Amino acid sequence: MADSKASENKAKIDIKNINVFYGEKQVIKDISLTIKEKIVTAFIGPSGCGKSSFLRLVNRMNDYIHNFRKEGDVLIDGKDIYAKEVKVEELRQEVGMVFQKPNPFPKSIYENVAFGLKIKGVTKRQILDEAVETSLRQAVLWEEVKEDLYKSALELSGGQQQRLCIARALAVEPSILLMDEPASALDPISTAKIEELIFKLKEKYTILIVTHNMHQAGRVSDRTAFLHLGKLVEYGKTKNIFTSPKQDLTEQYITGRFG
Amino acid sequence: MNKVQFNRLKDHLFQYFGVACTLFGIILLAIFIGSILKKGLAGIDFDFLSSLPSRKAEKAGILTAWTGTLWIFGLTALFSIPLGVATGIYLQEYSKQNWFTSLLEINISNLAGVPSIIYGILGLEIFVRTLHFGGSLLSGALTLSLLVLPIIIVATREALRAVPDTIRQAAYGLGATQWQTTWHQVLPAASGGVITGIILALSRAIGETAPLIVIGALAYVPFVPKRPLDEFTVLPLQIFNWISRPQHGFIVNAAAGIIILLLITFLLNGIAAFLRYRWQKKVNW
């Protein structure tokens, strides 16, 4: 865990007094925090504590939930992403997302990775070919699929599909990557591969990862935020959170007394 | 006999019952096709396919009828496919779900059950008279398009509904607009169901007779239609006309006509099923 490097990095995402409501129900209560660039920030907490909703604020995927309402600000590089002038499609090309269950398109491996670029308007075959290879290499999947790029993505194993989804997200060259429990549907070996991958990726990308698995958070992240019932209980260096937590609630969660 | 044996017996009985029902349908179809072939195969020759109808049974051919059927097929496809699929996409992916859209959904399903002759009367008033298209291919195709539109709309909606939402989420997450998501990912994934709906719709259209009679398709058309505003006849209508003639020669012609109609239907369905297979292979659902 490169903690020392993390302290020097500048702020990438600023969350200021965020409250999130789905209709009458309030799922996030007055959370403020700053996420530094090019480190891995993990969000842990029991089910229903608002981690996924929080993550989805950053790429505005909550917009699709019809009774979603938010108060407060989310700033990326100092700019409010909910401002009227913001084109949400461009935001999502800056902020990529990997979902809990691998969801490749029912198309070939090549088509999956190239899709993000094609909708940006890239048509030249050579550019697409290079981008597909680069992304698949970054996702540590290239060697396994380079002979069969036109095979259907659905024929890959679960772990490979998830790495494909990561490659797909990386192809549009975002600066931030949101990962919502990316390994929870996978076997231990695939999980290990994904964690290694995350470790490599943080040299280039700012990564936010939601995880149910505390040990995973401990392994891959530089900073950890512990959420409970929509509130931010504690946020700090991962090492400190897990070895000397400041809040009682944090300690109880870490030691498995609830959640 | 104990309970397990009894359940196994029920299982086997049902299997036999299922096979029997299937065979029943196949045998009936075989009998029908066999008797038609017997009556009409002799009558099929190049002259038959390339001749205009005539008052003399030996000279009569189905040229105008099968060209009319193909025209109708083409024009109906041209009008109903884009309109039906686009409506289905709009209703399923874009419009908000409220009481109005529910009402719309119920009405569209109901329209699919309206007797076809009513569409004929509608077509007569709107296309033939008000728009002055006359008893032409255009009127016929527009009328049939209205008839089959609900089939395509409902099939499209069902097919789109079956596409998992995770696909849309993935596309939005990459920065796609709703249209890009629908056009590049959702619709291709739904293509199997959409094409099935189109096949069903067009098969229905080329077999329809009543609405075309109402809008003025003629039973005796001694010329080949060349433009959409030309008058026309179609195979079912020609067959119907021949069956009502007393001379035996016309019975042979009618049976021959039925064989041709069946061949066209099987051919069209076969092409569409093949297209569906190829498209689905690409989508790899």
PDB file of N, CA and C in Angstrom, chain A residues 56 61 64 89 92-93 95 99 103-107 115-116 119 152 154 168-169, chain B residues 166-167 169-177 180 184-185 188-189 282-285:
ATOM      1  N   ARG A  56     -22.364   5.733  -7.441  1.00  0.00           N
ATOM      2  CA  ARG A  56     -23.084   6.103  -8.634  1.00  0.00           C
ATOM      3  C   ARG A  56     -23.341   7.604  -8.733  1.00  0.00           C
ATOM      4  N   MET A  61     -24.967   7.831 -12.567  1.00  0.00           N
ATOM      5  CA  MET A  61     -25.820   6.715 -12.980  1.00  0.00           C
ATOM      6  C   MET A  61     -27.099   6.692 -12.150  1.00  0.00           C
ATOM      7  N   TYR A  64     -30.849   7.721 -13.549  1.00  0.00           N
ATOM      8  CA  TYR A  64     -31.870   6.877 -14.157  1.00  0.00           C
ATOM      9  C   TYR A  64     -32.909   6.385 -13.181  1.00  0.00           C
ATOM     10  N   GLU A  89     -22.833  12.403 -21.006  1.00  0.00           N
ATOM     11  CA  GLU A  89     -22.111  11.386 -21.782  1.00  0.00           C
ATOM     12  C   GLU A  89     -20.606  11.612 -21.710  1.00  0.00           C
ATOM     13  N   ARG A  92     -19.241  10.507 -18.374  1.00  0.00           N
ATOM     14  CA  ARG A  92     -19.087   9.059 -18.232  1.00  0.00           C
ATOM     15  C   ARG A  92     -17.911   8.527 -19.028  1.00  0.00           C
ATOM     16  N   GLN A  93     -17.395   9.338 -19.936  1.00  0.00           N
ATOM     17  CA  GLN A  93     -16.176   8.911 -20.611  1.00  0.00           C
ATOM     18  C   GLN A  93     -14.951   9.282 -19.779  1.00  0.00           C
ATOM     19  N   VAL A  95     -15.304   9.140 -16.369  1.00  0.00           N
ATOM     20  CA  VAL A  95     -15.476   8.302 -15.180  1.00  0.00           C
ATOM     21  C   VAL A  95     -16.053   6.959 -15.607  1.00  0.00           C
ATOM     22  N   PHE A  99     -19.255  -3.076 -13.118  1.00  0.00           N
ATOM     23  CA  PHE A  99     -20.388  -3.469 -12.292  1.00  0.00           C
ATOM     24  C   PHE A  99     -20.133  -4.759 -11.535  1.00  0.00           C
ATOM     25  N   ASN A 103     -21.089  -7.743 -17.163  1.00  0.00           N
ATOM     26  CA  ASN A 103     -22.177  -7.539 -18.114  1.00  0.00           C
ATOM     27  C   ASN A 103     -21.678  -7.197 -19.514  1.00  0.00           C
ATOM     28  N   PRO A 104     -20.911  -8.099 -20.110  1.00  0.00           N
ATOM     29  CA  PRO A 104     -20.448  -7.816 -21.468  1.00  0.00           C
ATOM     30  C   PRO A 104     -21.633  -7.779 -22.424  1.00  0.00           C
ATOM     31  N   PHE A 105     -21.495  -7.042 -23.514  1.00  0.00           N
ATOM     32  CA  PHE A 105     -22.529  -7.025 -24.525  1.00  0.00           C
ATOM     33  C   PHE A 105     -22.523  -8.388 -25.220  1.00  0.00           C
ATOM     34  N   PRO A 106     -23.693  -8.841 -25.688  1.00  0.00           N
ATOM     35  CA  PRO A 106     -23.741 -10.122 -26.388  1.00  0.00           C
ATOM     36  C   PRO A 106     -23.134 -10.003 -27.780  1.00  0.00           C
ATOM     37  N   LYS A 107     -21.886  -9.605 -27.830  1.00  0.00           N
ATOM     38  CA  LYS A 107     -21.199  -9.433 -29.116  1.00  0.00           C
ATOM     39  C   LYS A 107     -19.791  -9.990 -28.965  1.00  0.00           C
ATOM     40  N   PHE A 115     -16.644  -0.601 -28.460  1.00  0.00           N
ATOM     41  CA  PHE A 115     -17.910   0.127 -28.433  1.00  0.00           C
ATOM     42  C   PHE A 115     -17.772   1.543 -27.912  1.00  0.00           C
ATOM     43  N   GLY A 116     -17.073   1.700 -26.786  1.00  0.00           N
ATOM     44  CA  GLY A 116     -16.930   3.026 -26.191  1.00  0.00           C
ATOM     45  C   GLY A 116     -16.310   4.021 -27.157  1.00  0.00           C
ATOM     46  N   ILE A 119     -18.769   4.938 -30.164  1.00  0.00           N
ATOM     47  CA  ILE A 119     -19.793   5.946 -29.910  1.00  0.00           C
ATOM     48  C   ILE A 119     -19.201   7.333 -29.737  1.00  0.00           C
ATOM     49  N   SER A 152     -17.519 -14.760 -29.295  1.00  0.00           N
ATOM     50  CA  SER A 152     -18.501 -14.072 -28.468  1.00  0.00           C
ATOM     51  C   SER A 152     -17.983 -13.887 -27.052  1.00  0.00           C
ATOM     52  N   LEU A 154     -19.648 -13.825 -24.487  1.00  0.00           N
ATOM     53  CA  LEU A 154     -20.375 -14.661 -23.528  1.00  0.00           C
ATOM     54  C   LEU A 154     -19.748 -16.037 -23.363  1.00  0.00           C
ATOM     55  N   ARG A 168     -13.067  -2.785 -21.440  1.00  0.00           N
ATOM     56  CA  ARG A 168     -14.061  -1.984 -22.131  1.00  0.00           C
ATOM     57  C   ARG A 168     -14.139  -0.582 -21.530  1.00  0.00           C
ATOM     58  N   ALA A 169     -14.105  -0.522 -20.190  1.00  0.00           N
ATOM     59  CA  ALA A 169     -14.170   0.777 -19.520  1.00  0.00           C
ATOM     60  C   ALA A 169     -12.900   1.580 -19.763  1.00  0.00           C
TER      61      ALA A 169
ATOM     62  N   THR B 166     -29.027  -4.760 -17.519  1.00  0.00           N
ATOM     63  CA  THR B 166     -27.586  -4.620 -17.317  1.00  0.00           C
ATOM     64  C   THR B 166     -26.873  -4.206 -18.610  1.00  0.00           C
ATOM     65  N   ILE B 167     -27.441  -4.603 -19.742  1.00  0.00           N
ATOM     66  CA  ILE B 167     -26.865  -4.213 -21.027  1.00  0.00           C
ATOM     67  C   ILE B 167     -26.963  -2.701 -21.212  1.00  0.00           C
ATOM     68  N   GLN B 169     -27.315  -0.477 -18.836  1.00  0.00           N
ATOM     69  CA  GLN B 169     -26.449   0.150 -17.826  1.00  0.00           C
ATOM     70  C   GLN B 169     -25.003   0.196 -18.318  1.00  0.00           C
ATOM     71  N   ALA B 170     -24.550  -0.926 -18.881  1.00  0.00           N
ATOM     72  CA  ALA B 170     -23.172  -0.976 -19.361  1.00  0.00           C
ATOM     73  C   ALA B 170     -22.950   0.072 -20.444  1.00  0.00           C
ATOM     74  N   ALA B 171     -23.902   0.209 -21.348  1.00  0.00           N
ATOM     75  CA  ALA B 171     -23.753   1.170 -22.440  1.00  0.00           C
ATOM     76  C   ALA B 171     -23.773   2.604 -21.910  1.00  0.00           C
ATOM     77  N   TYR B 172     -24.718   2.920 -21.028  1.00  0.00           N
ATOM     78  CA  TYR B 172     -24.762   4.261 -20.443  1.00  0.00           C
ATOM     79  C   TYR B 172     -23.472   4.560 -19.696  1.00  0.00           C
ATOM     80  N   GLY B 173     -22.961   3.540 -18.989  1.00  0.00           N
ATOM     81  CA  GLY B 173     -21.737   3.729 -18.218  1.00  0.00           C
ATOM     82  C   GLY B 173     -20.551   4.112 -19.086  1.00  0.00           C
ATOM     83  N   LEU B 174     -20.618   3.761 -20.380  1.00  0.00           N
ATOM     84  CA  LEU B 174     -19.531   4.104 -21.295  1.00  0.00           C
ATOM     85  C   LEU B 174     -19.749   5.453 -21.954  1.00  0.00           C
ATOM     86  N   GLY B 175     -20.864   6.114 -21.631  1.00  0.00           N
ATOM     87  CA  GLY B 175     -21.112   7.432 -22.195  1.00  0.00           C
ATOM     88  C   GLY B 175     -22.006   7.406 -23.429  1.00  0.00           C
ATOM     89  N   ALA B 176     -22.761   6.324 -23.616  1.00  0.00           N
ATOM     90  CA  ALA B 176     -23.652   6.284 -24.771  1.00  0.00           C
ATOM     91  C   ALA B 176     -24.935   7.052 -24.470  1.00  0.00           C
ATOM     92  N   THR B 177     -25.497   7.684 -25.507  1.00  0.00           N
ATOM     93  CA  THR B 177     -26.801   8.327 -25.345  1.00  0.00           C
ATOM     94  C   THR B 177     -27.870   7.226 -25.401  1.00  0.00           C
ATOM     95  N   GLN B 180     -28.015   5.756 -28.909  1.00  0.00           N
ATOM     96  CA  GLN B 180     -26.872   4.885 -29.221  1.00  0.00           C
ATOM     97  C   GLN B 180     -27.029   3.545 -28.526  1.00  0.00           C
ATOM     98  N   HIS B 184     -27.453   0.412 -30.997  1.00  0.00           N
ATOM     99  CA  HIS B 184     -26.278  -0.449 -31.125  1.00  0.00           C
ATOM    100  C   HIS B 184     -26.308  -1.682 -30.239  1.00  0.00           C
ATOM    101  N   GLN B 185     -27.021  -1.625 -29.114  1.00  0.00           N
ATOM    102  CA  GLN B 185     -26.978  -2.771 -28.204  1.00  0.00           C
ATOM    103  C   GLN B 185     -28.341  -3.414 -27.939  1.00  0.00           C
ATOM    104  N   PRO B 188     -30.211  -4.821 -31.403  1.00  0.00           N
ATOM    105  CA  PRO B 188     -29.598  -6.062 -31.902  1.00  0.00           C
ATOM    106  C   PRO B 188     -29.846  -7.249 -30.983  1.00  0.00           C
ATOM    107  N   ALA B 189     -29.812  -6.993 -29.677  1.00  0.00           N
ATOM    108  CA  ALA B 189     -30.045  -8.099 -28.746  1.00  0.00           C
ATOM    109  C   ALA B 189     -31.485  -8.588 -28.830  1.00  0.00           C
ATOM    110  N   LYS B 282     -24.770 -13.594 -34.768  1.00  0.00           N
ATOM    111  CA  LYS B 282     -23.888 -12.448 -34.548  1.00  0.00           C
ATOM    112  C   LYS B 282     -24.050 -11.920 -33.131  1.00  0.00           C
ATOM    113  N   VAL B 283     -25.298 -11.913 -32.653  1.00  0.00           N
ATOM    114  CA  VAL B 283     -25.584 -11.366 -31.339  1.00  0.00           C
ATOM    115  C   VAL B 283     -25.203 -12.336 -30.238  1.00  0.00           C
ATOM    116  N   ASN B 284     -25.252 -13.619 -30.539  1.00  0.00           N
ATOM    117  CA  ASN B 284     -24.801 -14.646 -29.597  1.00  0.00           C
ATOM    118  C   ASN B 284     -25.462 -14.561 -28.241  1.00  0.00           C
ATOM    119  N   TRP B 285     -26.758 -14.568 -28.255  1.00  0.00           N
ATOM    120  CA  TRP B 285     -27.480 -14.376 -27.011  1.00  0.00           C
ATOM    121  C   TRP B 285     -27.431 -15.619 -26.114  1.00  0.00           C
TER     122      TRP B 285
END
